Coordinates of C-alpha atoms in Angstrom, one line a residue:
M89 CA 1.5 30.8 6.4
A90 CA 5.2 31.0 5.9
S91 CA 6.9 28.4 4.6
T92 CA 9.3 26.2 6.8
L93 CA 11.7 25.3 3.9
P94 CA 13.6 27.3 1.6
P95 CA 12.3 27.3 -1.6
T96 CA 14.3 24.3 -3.4
H97 CA 15.1 22.3 -0.3
L98 CA 13.7 18.9 0.1
P99 CA 13.7 17.4 3.5
T100 CA 14.9 14.4 4.8
W101 CA 13.0 12.4 7.4
D102 CA 13.8 12.7 11.3
L103 CA 14.8 9.2 12.5
Q104 CA 16.5 10.6 15.4
F105 CA 12.8 10.5 17.1
F106 CA 13.5 6.7 17.4
Y107 CA 17.0 6.3 18.3
S108 CA 20.4 8.1 17.6
S109 CA 21.9 5.1 16.3
F110 CA 22.0 1.4 16.2
D111 CA 24.5 1.6 18.9
S112 CA 22.9 3.9 21.2
A113 CA 22.0 2.8 24.4
E114 CA 18.2 3.2 24.0
H115 CA 18.6 1.2 20.6
L116 CA 20.2 -1.8 22.5
A117 CA 18.1 -1.6 25.5
A118 CA 15.1 -2.2 23.2
R119 CA 16.4 -5.1 21.7
Q120 CA 17.0 -6.5 25.4
D121 CA 13.6 -5.5 26.0
L122 CA 12.2 -7.5 22.6
E123 CA 14.0 -10.5 23.2
A124 CA 13.1 -10.8 27.0
Q125 CA 9.4 -10.2 26.1
L126 CA 9.7 -13.0 23.5
T127 CA 11.1 -15.3 26.0
V128 CA 8.5 -14.8 28.6
L129 CA 5.6 -15.2 25.9
E130 CA 7.1 -18.4 25.0
A131 CA 7.3 -19.5 28.3
Q132 CA 4.1 -19.0 29.1
L133 CA 2.7 -21.0 25.8
D134 CA 4.7 -23.7 27.3
Q135 CA 3.4 -23.5 30.9
E136 CA -0.2 -23.2 30.0
G137 CA -0.2 -25.4 26.9
I138 CA -1.0 -22.7 24.4
D139 CA -1.6 -24.9 21.5
G140 CA -3.9 -26.4 18.9
G141 CA -5.7 -29.6 20.0
D142 CA -9.2 -30.6 20.9
A143 CA -12.2 -28.4 21.8
L144 CA -11.7 -26.5 25.1
P145 CA -14.4 -24.8 27.6
A146 CA -14.8 -21.3 27.1
D147 CA -14.8 -20.4 30.7
A148 CA -13.5 -17.6 32.9
T149 CA -10.0 -19.2 33.3
Q150 CA -9.2 -19.9 29.5
A151 CA -10.8 -16.1 29.0
H152 CA -8.0 -15.2 31.8
R153 CA -5.6 -16.7 29.7
A154 CA -6.2 -15.2 26.7
R155 CA -6.6 -11.6 28.0
S156 CA -2.9 -12.0 29.4
L157 CA -1.6 -13.2 26.0
V158 CA -3.8 -10.2 24.3
D159 CA -2.1 -8.0 26.4
R160 CA 1.4 -9.3 25.9
L161 CA 0.8 -9.3 22.1
N162 CA 0.0 -5.8 22.1
H163 CA 2.7 -4.6 24.1
L164 CA 5.2 -6.8 22.0
M165 CA 4.0 -5.3 18.9
T166 CA 4.1 -1.6 20.5
N167 CA 7.8 -2.1 21.3
M168 CA 8.5 -3.7 17.9
T169 CA 7.3 -0.4 16.0
P170 CA 9.9 1.8 16.2
M171 CA 12.7 -0.8 16.2
R172 CA 11.0 -1.7 12.5
A173 CA 10.7 2.1 11.6
Y174 CA 14.1 2.7 12.3
A175 CA 15.7 -0.1 10.7
Y176 CA 13.4 0.6 7.4
G177 CA 13.7 4.3 7.5
R178 CA 17.6 4.0 7.3
L179 CA 17.6 1.2 4.6
T180 CA 15.0 2.5 2.2
T181 CA 16.7 5.6 2.2
D182 CA 20.0 4.0 1.5
A183 CA 19.9 0.7 0.2
G184 CA 24.1 0.2 1.0
D185 CA 23.5 0.8 4.5
E186 CA 24.9 -2.0 6.2
E187 CA 24.3 -1.4 9.5
A188 CA 20.4 -1.2 8.3
Q189 CA 20.6 -4.4 6.6
A190 CA 22.2 -6.1 9.8
A191 CA 19.4 -4.6 11.6
I192 CA 16.5 -5.7 8.9
G193 CA 18.2 -9.4 9.6
Y194 CA 17.6 -9.3 13.3
L195 CA 14.2 -8.0 13.4
T196 CA 13.4 -10.7 10.8
K197 CA 14.7 -13.5 13.2
Q198 CA 12.8 -11.8 16.0
G199 CA 9.9 -11.7 13.7
I200 CA 10.1 -15.3 13.2
R201 CA 9.9 -15.8 16.9
A202 CA 6.9 -13.7 17.4
S203 CA 5.0 -15.3 14.4
K204 CA 5.7 -18.8 15.8
I205 CA 3.7 -17.5 19.1
E206 CA 0.9 -15.7 16.8
T207 CA 0.7 -19.1 15.3
R208 CA 0.4 -20.8 18.5
F209 CA -2.1 -18.5 20.0
T210 CA -4.3 -18.7 17.0
A211 CA -4.1 -22.5 17.0
W212 CA -5.2 -22.4 20.4
L213 CA -7.9 -20.0 19.8
G214 CA -9.5 -22.3 17.1
R215 CA -10.2 -24.7 20.2
F216 CA -12.9 -22.4 21.6
D217 CA -16.4 -21.0 20.5
V218 CA -14.8 -17.4 20.5
A219 CA -18.0 -15.5 21.0
Q220 CA -18.3 -17.2 24.8
L221 CA -14.7 -16.8 25.4
V222 CA -14.9 -13.2 24.7
A223 CA -17.9 -12.8 27.1
H224 CA -16.1 -12.8 30.2
D225 CA -13.7 -10.1 29.7
A226 CA -14.5 -6.4 28.3
V227 CA -10.7 -6.4 26.5
L228 CA -11.4 -9.3 24.8
Q229 CA -14.9 -8.1 23.5
D230 CA -13.0 -4.9 21.9
H231 CA -10.8 -7.4 20.4
A232 CA -13.4 -9.9 19.1
F233 CA -13.2 -9.3 15.5
A234 CA -9.5 -10.4 15.7
L235 CA -10.1 -13.0 17.9
H236 CA -12.5 -14.3 15.5
K237 CA -10.3 -13.9 12.6
R238 CA -7.5 -15.9 14.2
A239 CA -10.2 -18.6 15.1
T240 CA -10.8 -18.9 11.4
E241 CA -7.3 -19.0 10.3
A242 CA -6.8 -21.9 12.8
K243 CA -8.9 -23.8 10.6
H244 CA -6.4 -23.4 7.8
Q245 CA -3.2 -24.1 9.9
M246 CA -0.6 -26.6 9.0
T247 CA 0.7 -28.9 12.1
M248 CA 2.3 -26.6 14.8
A249 CA 5.7 -28.4 13.6
E250 CA 4.7 -27.6 9.9
E251 CA 4.1 -23.9 10.8
A252 CA 7.0 -23.5 12.8
L253 CA 9.2 -25.0 10.1
A254 CA 7.5 -22.2 7.4
A255 CA 8.1 -19.4 9.5
D256 CA 11.8 -20.5 10.2
L257 CA 12.3 -21.1 6.3
G258 CA 10.8 -17.7 5.4
E259 CA 13.9 -15.9 6.7
T260 CA 15.6 -17.9 3.7
G261 CA 12.9 -18.2 1.2
G262 CA 10.3 -15.4 0.4
S263 CA 11.6 -12.8 2.5
A264 CA 15.2 -13.3 1.5
W265 CA 14.0 -13.2 -2.1
S266 CA 12.2 -9.7 -1.5
R267 CA 14.9 -8.4 0.1
L268 CA 17.2 -9.6 -2.6
Y269 CA 14.8 -7.6 -5.1
G270 CA 14.8 -4.4 -2.9
N271 CA 18.5 -3.9 -2.6
F272 CA 19.0 -5.1 -6.2
S273 CA 16.7 -3.1 -8.2
S274 CA 17.2 0.2 -6.3
Q275 CA 21.1 -0.1 -7.2
I276 CA 20.3 -0.5 -10.6
E277 CA 22.2 2.5 -12.8
V278 CA 20.7 3.2 -16.2
V279 CA 22.7 5.2 -18.9
V280 CA 20.5 7.8 -20.4
N281 CA 21.9 9.7 -23.2
G282 CA 25.4 9.6 -21.6
D283 CA 24.2 10.1 -18.2
S284 CA 24.3 7.3 -15.4
M285 CA 21.5 7.7 -12.8
P286 CA 19.4 5.4 -10.4
M287 CA 16.2 3.6 -11.9
S288 CA 14.1 5.9 -9.7
A289 CA 15.6 9.1 -11.4
V290 CA 15.3 7.5 -14.7
R291 CA 11.2 6.7 -14.0
N292 CA 10.8 10.3 -12.9
L293 CA 11.9 11.4 -16.4
A294 CA 8.3 9.8 -17.7
Y295 CA 7.0 13.2 -16.0
D296 CA 9.3 15.4 -18.1
S297 CA 8.1 18.3 -20.2
D298 CA 10.5 17.3 -23.1
P299 CA 8.8 14.3 -25.1
N300 CA 12.7 13.4 -26.5
V301 CA 13.8 13.1 -22.9
R302 CA 10.4 11.2 -21.9
K303 CA 11.1 8.9 -25.0
A304 CA 15.2 8.3 -23.9
G305 CA 14.3 7.7 -20.4
Y306 CA 11.8 4.8 -21.4
E307 CA 13.9 3.0 -23.8
A308 CA 17.1 3.4 -21.4
E309 CA 14.8 1.8 -18.6
L310 CA 13.3 -0.9 -20.8
A311 CA 17.0 -1.9 -21.9
A312 CA 18.1 -1.8 -18.1
W313 CA 15.3 -4.1 -16.8
S314 CA 16.4 -6.3 -19.8
R315 CA 19.8 -6.7 -18.5
N316 CA 18.5 -7.1 -14.9
E317 CA 16.1 -9.4 -15.9
I318 CA 17.4 -13.0 -14.7
P319 CA 17.8 -12.2 -10.7
I320 CA 14.4 -10.7 -10.6
A321 CA 12.6 -13.3 -12.6
A322 CA 14.0 -16.0 -10.3
A323 CA 13.0 -13.6 -7.3
I324 CA 9.4 -13.4 -8.2
N325 CA 9.0 -16.8 -9.3
A326 CA 10.2 -18.0 -5.7
I327 CA 8.3 -15.6 -3.8
K328 CA 5.1 -16.7 -5.8
G329 CA 6.1 -20.3 -5.5
E330 CA 6.1 -19.9 -2.0
T331 CA 2.8 -18.2 -1.8
L332 CA 1.0 -21.1 -3.9
L333 CA 2.9 -23.9 -2.0
L334 CA 1.8 -22.4 1.8
A335 CA -2.0 -21.4 0.1
K336 CA -2.4 -24.8 -0.8
R337 CA -1.0 -26.6 2.2
R338 CA -3.2 -24.4 4.6
G339 CA -6.4 -25.5 2.7
W340 CA -6.9 -22.5 0.9
G341 CA -8.2 -23.0 -2.6
H342 CA -6.3 -20.3 -4.0
P343 CA -4.2 -17.3 -2.6
L344 CA -6.8 -15.0 -3.6
E345 CA -9.1 -16.8 -1.5
Y346 CA -7.0 -15.9 1.5
V347 CA -6.2 -12.6 0.3
L348 CA -10.0 -11.6 0.6
F349 CA -10.3 -13.0 3.9
D350 CA -7.3 -11.2 5.1
N351 CA -8.7 -7.9 3.3
H352 CA -12.0 -8.4 5.4
M353 CA -13.5 -8.6 1.8
D354 CA -15.9 -11.3 0.3
R355 CA -15.7 -12.6 -3.5
A356 CA -19.2 -10.9 -4.6
S357 CA -17.7 -7.6 -3.6
L358 CA -14.7 -8.0 -5.5
D359 CA -16.5 -9.2 -8.3
A360 CA -19.0 -6.6 -8.4
M361 CA -16.1 -4.1 -8.3
M362 CA -14.1 -5.6 -11.4
S363 CA -17.4 -6.0 -13.0
A364 CA -17.9 -2.1 -13.1
A365 CA -14.4 -1.3 -14.0
Q366 CA -14.3 -3.5 -16.9
K367 CA -17.4 -2.0 -18.2
S368 CA -15.5 1.6 -18.1
F369 CA -12.4 0.5 -20.0
P370 CA -13.8 2.1 -23.4
D371 CA -14.2 5.3 -21.0
W372 CA -10.7 5.2 -20.2
R373 CA -9.5 4.3 -23.8
R374 CA -11.2 7.4 -24.9
Y375 CA -9.4 9.5 -22.4
L376 CA -5.8 7.6 -23.4
R377 CA -6.9 8.5 -26.9
A378 CA -7.9 12.1 -26.0
K379 CA -4.3 12.7 -24.6
A380 CA -2.4 10.9 -27.0
K381 CA -4.0 13.3 -29.9
A382 CA -3.0 16.4 -27.8
L383 CA 0.2 15.4 -27.8
G384 CA 0.4 14.8 -31.5
H385 CA -0.2 11.3 -31.8
E386 CA -2.2 9.2 -34.1
G387 CA -4.4 6.7 -32.3
G388 CA -3.5 5.4 -28.9
L389 CA -0.8 6.9 -26.6
P390 CA 2.3 5.2 -26.0
W391 CA 3.4 4.4 -22.8
Y392 CA 6.4 6.9 -22.5
D393 CA 3.9 9.8 -22.8
M394 CA 1.6 8.1 -20.2
F395 CA 2.5 10.4 -17.7
A396 CA 3.2 13.3 -20.0
P397 CA 2.2 16.6 -19.1
L398 CA -0.6 18.6 -20.5
G399 CA -1.9 22.1 -20.3
E400 CA -0.1 25.0 -18.3
E401 CA 1.3 22.7 -15.3
R402 CA 2.6 25.1 -12.9
S403 CA 5.7 24.1 -11.0
Y404 CA 5.5 23.4 -7.5
E405 CA 8.4 23.9 -5.0
Y406 CA 8.0 21.4 -2.5
A407 CA 7.3 24.0 0.3
E408 CA 4.3 25.3 -2.0
A409 CA 3.1 21.6 -1.9
E410 CA 3.0 21.6 1.7
R411 CA 1.1 24.8 1.8
F412 CA -1.5 23.7 -0.7
V413 CA -2.0 20.5 1.1
E414 CA -2.5 22.1 4.6
D415 CA -4.6 24.6 3.2
M416 CA -7.0 22.2 1.2
F417 CA -7.1 19.9 4.5
R418 CA -7.7 22.5 6.7
R419 CA -10.9 23.4 4.5
Y420 CA -12.1 19.8 5.3
S421 CA -11.3 20.2 9.2
D422 CA -8.9 21.7 11.4
K423 CA -7.7 18.5 12.6
M424 CA -6.7 17.3 9.5
G425 CA -5.0 20.8 8.5
D426 CA -3.1 20.4 12.2
L427 CA -1.8 16.8 10.9
A428 CA -0.3 18.3 7.8
R429 CA 1.4 21.2 10.0
T430 CA 2.8 18.6 12.5
S431 CA 4.4 16.2 9.9
Y432 CA 6.0 19.1 8.3
D433 CA 7.3 20.5 11.7
E434 CA 8.5 17.4 13.2
R435 CA 9.8 16.1 10.0
W436 CA 8.2 13.1 9.1
T437 CA 8.9 13.0 5.2
D438 CA 12.0 12.0 3.2
A439 CA 11.1 13.6 -0.1
G440 CA 14.4 13.9 -2.4
S441 CA 15.2 11.1 -4.9
K442 CA 19.1 10.0 -4.6
R443 CA 21.1 6.6 -5.5
G444 CA 20.3 3.8 -3.3
K445 CA 16.9 5.2 -2.2
R446 CA 13.7 3.3 -2.8
D447 CA 11.5 4.4 -5.8
G448 CA 7.6 5.1 -4.9
A449 CA 6.0 6.4 -1.9
F450 CA 4.7 4.9 1.2
C451 CA 4.0 6.0 4.8
M452 CA 4.8 3.7 7.9
G453 CA 3.4 4.2 11.5
A454 CA 5.7 5.2 13.7
G455 CA 3.6 4.9 17.1
Q456 CA 2.0 7.1 19.2
G457 CA 0.0 8.6 16.2
K458 CA 3.1 9.6 14.4
S459 CA 4.1 8.4 10.7
R460 CA 7.2 8.7 8.6
I461 CA 6.6 9.4 4.7
L462 CA 8.8 8.4 1.8
M463 CA 8.4 9.8 -1.6
N464 CA 10.6 11.0 -4.8
F465 CA 9.3 14.7 -4.9
K466 CA 9.0 16.4 -8.7
P467 CA 7.9 19.6 -8.9
A468 CA 4.4 18.8 -10.4
F469 CA 0.9 18.5 -9.3
G470 CA 1.2 14.3 -9.1
S471 CA 3.8 15.0 -6.3
V472 CA 1.4 17.1 -4.5
A473 CA -1.3 14.7 -4.7
T474 CA 0.9 11.9 -3.6
L475 CA 2.0 14.0 -0.3
A476 CA -1.9 14.2 0.4
H477 CA -2.0 10.8 -0.4
E478 CA 0.5 9.6 2.2
L479 CA -0.6 12.2 4.6
G480 CA -4.1 10.7 4.3
H481 CA -2.2 7.4 5.7
A482 CA -0.8 9.3 8.2
Y483 CA -4.2 11.0 9.5
H484 CA -5.5 7.0 9.5
N485 CA -2.9 6.3 11.7
Q486 CA -3.5 9.3 14.1
C487 CA -7.0 8.0 14.1
L488 CA -5.8 4.5 15.0
A489 CA -3.7 5.7 17.8
T490 CA -6.2 4.8 20.3
R491 CA -6.9 1.5 19.4
H492 CA -4.4 -1.3 20.2
P493 CA -1.9 -3.2 17.8
L494 CA -4.2 -6.1 17.2
Q495 CA -7.0 -3.9 16.9
R496 CA -5.4 -1.6 14.2
D497 CA -4.6 -4.7 11.6
T498 CA -6.2 -2.8 9.0
P499 CA -6.5 -4.4 5.6
M500 CA -5.2 -3.0 2.2
P501 CA -8.7 -1.6 0.9
L502 CA -9.7 0.5 3.8
A503 CA -6.1 1.7 4.6
E504 CA -6.2 3.1 0.9
T505 CA -9.7 5.1 1.5
A506 CA -8.1 7.1 4.0
S507 CA -5.4 8.2 1.6
I508 CA -7.2 8.1 -1.4
F509 CA -10.1 10.1 0.5
C510 CA -7.3 13.0 0.9
E511 CA -6.1 12.9 -2.6
T512 CA -9.6 13.6 -3.5
I513 CA -10.1 16.5 -1.1
I514 CA -7.1 18.6 -2.9
K515 CA -8.1 17.3 -6.2
R516 CA -11.4 18.7 -6.0
A517 CA -10.4 21.7 -4.6
A518 CA -7.9 22.3 -7.3
L519 CA -10.1 21.7 -10.0
Q520 CA -12.7 24.1 -8.7
E521 CA -10.5 27.0 -8.3
T522 CA -8.8 26.3 -11.9
E523 CA -9.7 27.0 -15.3
G524 CA -8.4 26.8 -19.1
A525 CA -5.4 25.2 -19.5
A526 CA -4.5 25.4 -16.0
K527 CA -7.3 23.3 -15.1
V528 CA -6.5 20.8 -18.2
A529 CA -3.4 20.2 -16.3
I530 CA -4.7 19.5 -13.0
L531 CA -7.9 17.5 -14.6
E532 CA -5.2 15.4 -16.5
A533 CA -3.3 14.5 -13.6
S534 CA -6.0 13.2 -11.5
L535 CA -7.4 11.4 -14.5
Q536 CA -3.4 10.1 -15.1
G537 CA -3.5 8.7 -11.6
A538 CA -7.2 7.2 -11.6
C539 CA -6.7 5.6 -14.5
Q540 CA -3.6 4.0 -12.8
V541 CA -5.9 2.7 -10.3
V542 CA -8.6 1.3 -12.5
V543 CA -7.0 0.0 -15.7
D544 CA -3.7 -0.5 -14.5
I545 CA -4.6 -2.1 -11.5
T546 CA -6.9 -4.3 -13.4
S547 CA -3.9 -5.4 -15.7
R548 CA -1.9 -6.1 -12.6
Y549 CA -4.6 -8.1 -11.1
R550 CA -4.7 -10.0 -14.5
F551 CA -1.2 -10.2 -14.7
E552 CA -0.9 -11.8 -11.3
E553 CA -3.7 -14.4 -12.3
S554 CA -1.9 -15.7 -15.3
L555 CA 1.5 -15.5 -13.3
F556 CA 0.1 -18.0 -10.3
A557 CA -1.5 -20.0 -13.2
G558 CA 1.9 -20.5 -15.1
R559 CA 3.9 -20.8 -11.8
A560 CA 1.7 -23.6 -10.5
E561 CA 3.4 -25.6 -13.2
R562 CA 6.7 -24.5 -13.1
D563 CA 9.1 -21.2 -12.9
L564 CA 8.2 -18.8 -15.6
S565 CA 11.3 -17.2 -18.0
P566 CA 11.5 -13.3 -18.3
R567 CA 10.1 -13.9 -21.9
E568 CA 7.0 -15.3 -20.6
L569 CA 6.6 -12.8 -17.8
C570 CA 7.1 -10.2 -20.2
D571 CA 4.5 -11.8 -22.7
A572 CA 2.0 -12.0 -19.4
M573 CA 2.4 -8.8 -18.8
R574 CA 1.6 -7.6 -22.4
A575 CA -1.4 -9.6 -22.5
A576 CA -2.7 -8.1 -19.4
Q577 CA -2.2 -4.6 -20.5
D578 CA -3.8 -5.3 -24.2
S579 CA -6.9 -6.7 -22.5
T580 CA -7.5 -3.4 -20.1
Y581 CA -5.8 -0.5 -22.1
G582 CA -6.8 -2.1 -25.5
D583 CA -6.5 0.6 -28.2
G584 CA -6.0 3.2 -25.7
L585 CA -2.2 2.5 -25.9
S586 CA 0.1 2.2 -28.9
C587 CA 2.9 0.5 -26.9
G588 CA 3.1 -1.0 -23.4
H589 CA 5.8 -1.7 -20.7
P590 CA 6.4 -5.5 -20.8
Y591 CA 8.8 -5.1 -17.4
M592 CA 6.1 -3.5 -15.3
W593 CA 6.4 -7.2 -13.3
A594 CA 9.9 -5.9 -12.4
V595 CA 9.1 -2.4 -11.7
K596 CA 6.4 -2.8 -9.0
P597 CA 7.7 -3.5 -5.8
H598 CA 4.2 -5.1 -4.5
Y599 CA 4.7 -8.1 -6.5
Y600 CA 7.5 -9.0 -4.0
S601 CA 6.3 -8.5 -0.9
Y602 CA 4.9 -11.5 0.9
G603 CA 1.4 -12.5 0.1
A604 CA -0.5 -11.7 -3.3
Y605 CA -2.8 -9.5 -5.1
Y606 CA -1.5 -6.2 -3.7
N607 CA -3.1 -4.4 -6.6
F608 CA -7.0 -4.5 -6.2
P609 CA -7.1 -3.3 -2.9
Y610 CA -6.1 0.2 -4.3
M611 CA -9.2 0.2 -6.5
F612 CA -11.2 -0.5 -3.7
G613 CA -9.7 2.6 -2.0
L614 CA -10.4 5.0 -4.8
L615 CA -13.9 4.0 -5.6
F616 CA -14.9 3.6 -2.1
A617 CA -13.3 7.0 -0.9
L618 CA -15.0 8.5 -3.6
G619 CA -18.6 7.1 -2.6
L620 CA -17.7 8.4 1.1
Y621 CA -16.7 11.9 -0.5
D622 CA -20.3 12.1 -2.1
V623 CA -21.6 11.2 1.3
Y624 CA -19.5 13.9 2.8
T625 CA -20.5 16.6 0.4
Q626 CA -24.0 16.1 0.9
D627 CA -23.6 17.0 5.0
P628 CA -20.2 18.2 5.8
D629 CA -20.8 18.5 9.5
A630 CA -22.6 15.2 10.2
F631 CA -19.8 13.4 8.2
R632 CA -16.5 14.2 9.9
D633 CA -16.7 12.6 13.3
R634 CA -18.2 9.5 11.8
Y635 CA -15.3 9.1 9.4
D636 CA -13.3 9.5 12.1
D637 CA -14.8 6.3 14.0
L638 CA -14.5 4.5 10.5
L639 CA -10.9 4.8 10.5
A640 CA -10.5 4.3 13.9
S641 CA -12.4 0.7 13.4
T642 CA -11.0 -0.9 10.3
G643 CA -9.2 -3.2 12.1
M644 CA -12.1 -4.4 14.2
F645 CA -15.2 -4.8 11.3
D646 CA -15.1 -6.3 8.0
A647 CA -15.3 -3.7 4.7
A648 CA -19.2 -4.5 4.2
T649 CA -19.9 -3.7 7.9
L650 CA -18.2 -0.6 8.0
A651 CA -19.6 0.6 4.4
Q652 CA -23.2 0.1 5.5
R653 CA -22.6 2.8 8.2
F654 CA -22.7 5.1 5.3
G655 CA -25.6 3.4 3.7
I656 CA -23.3 1.6 1.2
D657 CA -23.7 -1.7 -0.4
I658 CA -20.0 -2.9 -1.8
R659 CA -21.6 -6.0 -2.8
D660 CA -24.1 -4.0 -5.5
E661 CA -22.2 -3.2 -8.8
A662 CA -24.4 -0.3 -8.7
F663 CA -22.5 1.6 -5.9
W664 CA -19.1 0.9 -7.8
Q665 CA -20.6 2.3 -10.8
R666 CA -21.8 5.5 -9.7
S667 CA -18.3 6.3 -8.1
L668 CA -16.7 5.4 -11.6
G669 CA -19.6 7.7 -12.9
V670 CA -17.5 10.7 -11.3
L671 CA -14.3 9.8 -13.2
V672 CA -16.2 9.4 -16.3
E673 CA -17.6 12.9 -15.9
D674 CA -13.8 13.9 -15.6
I675 CA -12.9 12.0 -19.0
D676 CA -15.9 14.1 -20.6
E677 CA -14.4 17.6 -19.3
F678 CA -11.2 16.7 -20.3
E679 CA -12.1 15.3 -23.7
Q680 CA -14.0 18.6 -24.2
L681 CA -11.0 21.0 -23.1
V682 CA -8.3 19.2 -25.2
T683 CA -10.5 19.4 -28.5
N684 CA -11.8 23.0 -27.8
G685 CA -8.0 23.9 -26.6

């Protein structure tokens, strides 16, 4: 298929799909409509006594009220989606965009109003036997999981006055610190060999073919984080302090307890997965030492060579990456291939690096089953895999398009399953089609990513455990944060590394998002996706429709229930070990290839 882009062009995403500007008539009308919807909902709550209190009969009258609120909340969320997408689309590609900053501030204020409405609705649901309530109405039955979840949350609410105060303070508390981190870190300038460049560009030097460039970038990056550690440490302390305080006041024993509930998981599933991961660490250290040897190091791998290319890695121009991903997706199904093609034709992706642009990659829903993807593309297979990963999220958004917003509330573990399943499709296809040094390059890129998800994610999880333990007593200094990160990396990477990265707590934006433990869901996604991929290979035709139905249902059932549809028990460590076994086989092959090469 002919490329839609010149060979060296990196696309910018189309935000005109939403609005032409913040001052456009359409955007101003959307603001007015949003405020009107919030006012109507607030009045309805007051008029109908939608609040916490004593138990109420789950009769038809109350079901009618619940149905009205569900409909209005769904409508509100639908209308907020394009406003958020436009504002975040502008701000994440230009941290200095003052109009976007103002729009985010406005949406934060309106979001607080919406949060208060949802809090009262949740408290009200806690007064009913939800099973009896939903029996009166088909739409409520379709929303049963979301309503049951809210009724459980009601048991963990503070008083309504306290919840309202927490929502108000959020704007100048954790949310403000999160915005500070995002704006501040994206504008850090780093000097490498006399050249000044943004942090995102410096971190991309880790993938350079020149070892001197990689090491220089690593050293300059650490120095830059050290110079800027004080405000970043203040941000992480403030955010985690707020998380701890609210968890305690709401009756959750620990933030992890709430995170598991919110992610539709239980502790048995998490423990089974983490135990299996721990047992695989010797194999991952074997991979790291094999890579170190191939790069000429004795012993473990230095951090700055973690992402060094191996083998005869071919360079991928962006248009080639588009073609490859679409072709591999189409081998799975025309529906998935068409999704990729639509994303290219409609310019869903912003791919280049520039000053003020957020590092990393993400996919956000744009409404109507469409998405927007941000990435920082580099001409290597790793970025091809990233494109596939983010398009996996977009495919998931497409599958969810038939659901109402309250039914789409997908937890991270299941959201990451969809993206990593698509990554797996292209990686397995690429490995089958190559051999020799070219295969080493692709296999190593695949293992590199999997090592991040299994080993590095565990280090981040352990760091966050120690962060919460320390923050429960007092603020932690930058030195203490670095020490905790070193300890977490030592306990996971072990002798696979010769030196680590003590400032990963400053690098990863996930620590600065509201909530906690934005890490282990990625491992769940990888290993669950590998388990699903195994089911797919056994009977592809029977799998596809069932998989789409699973993706369309990720906000309507818990993870264990959805897994059981495919005969998978996520509370059984053996399942996770089988998925990890696929990766260990890749490690064996990699070790053999680099040794014989």
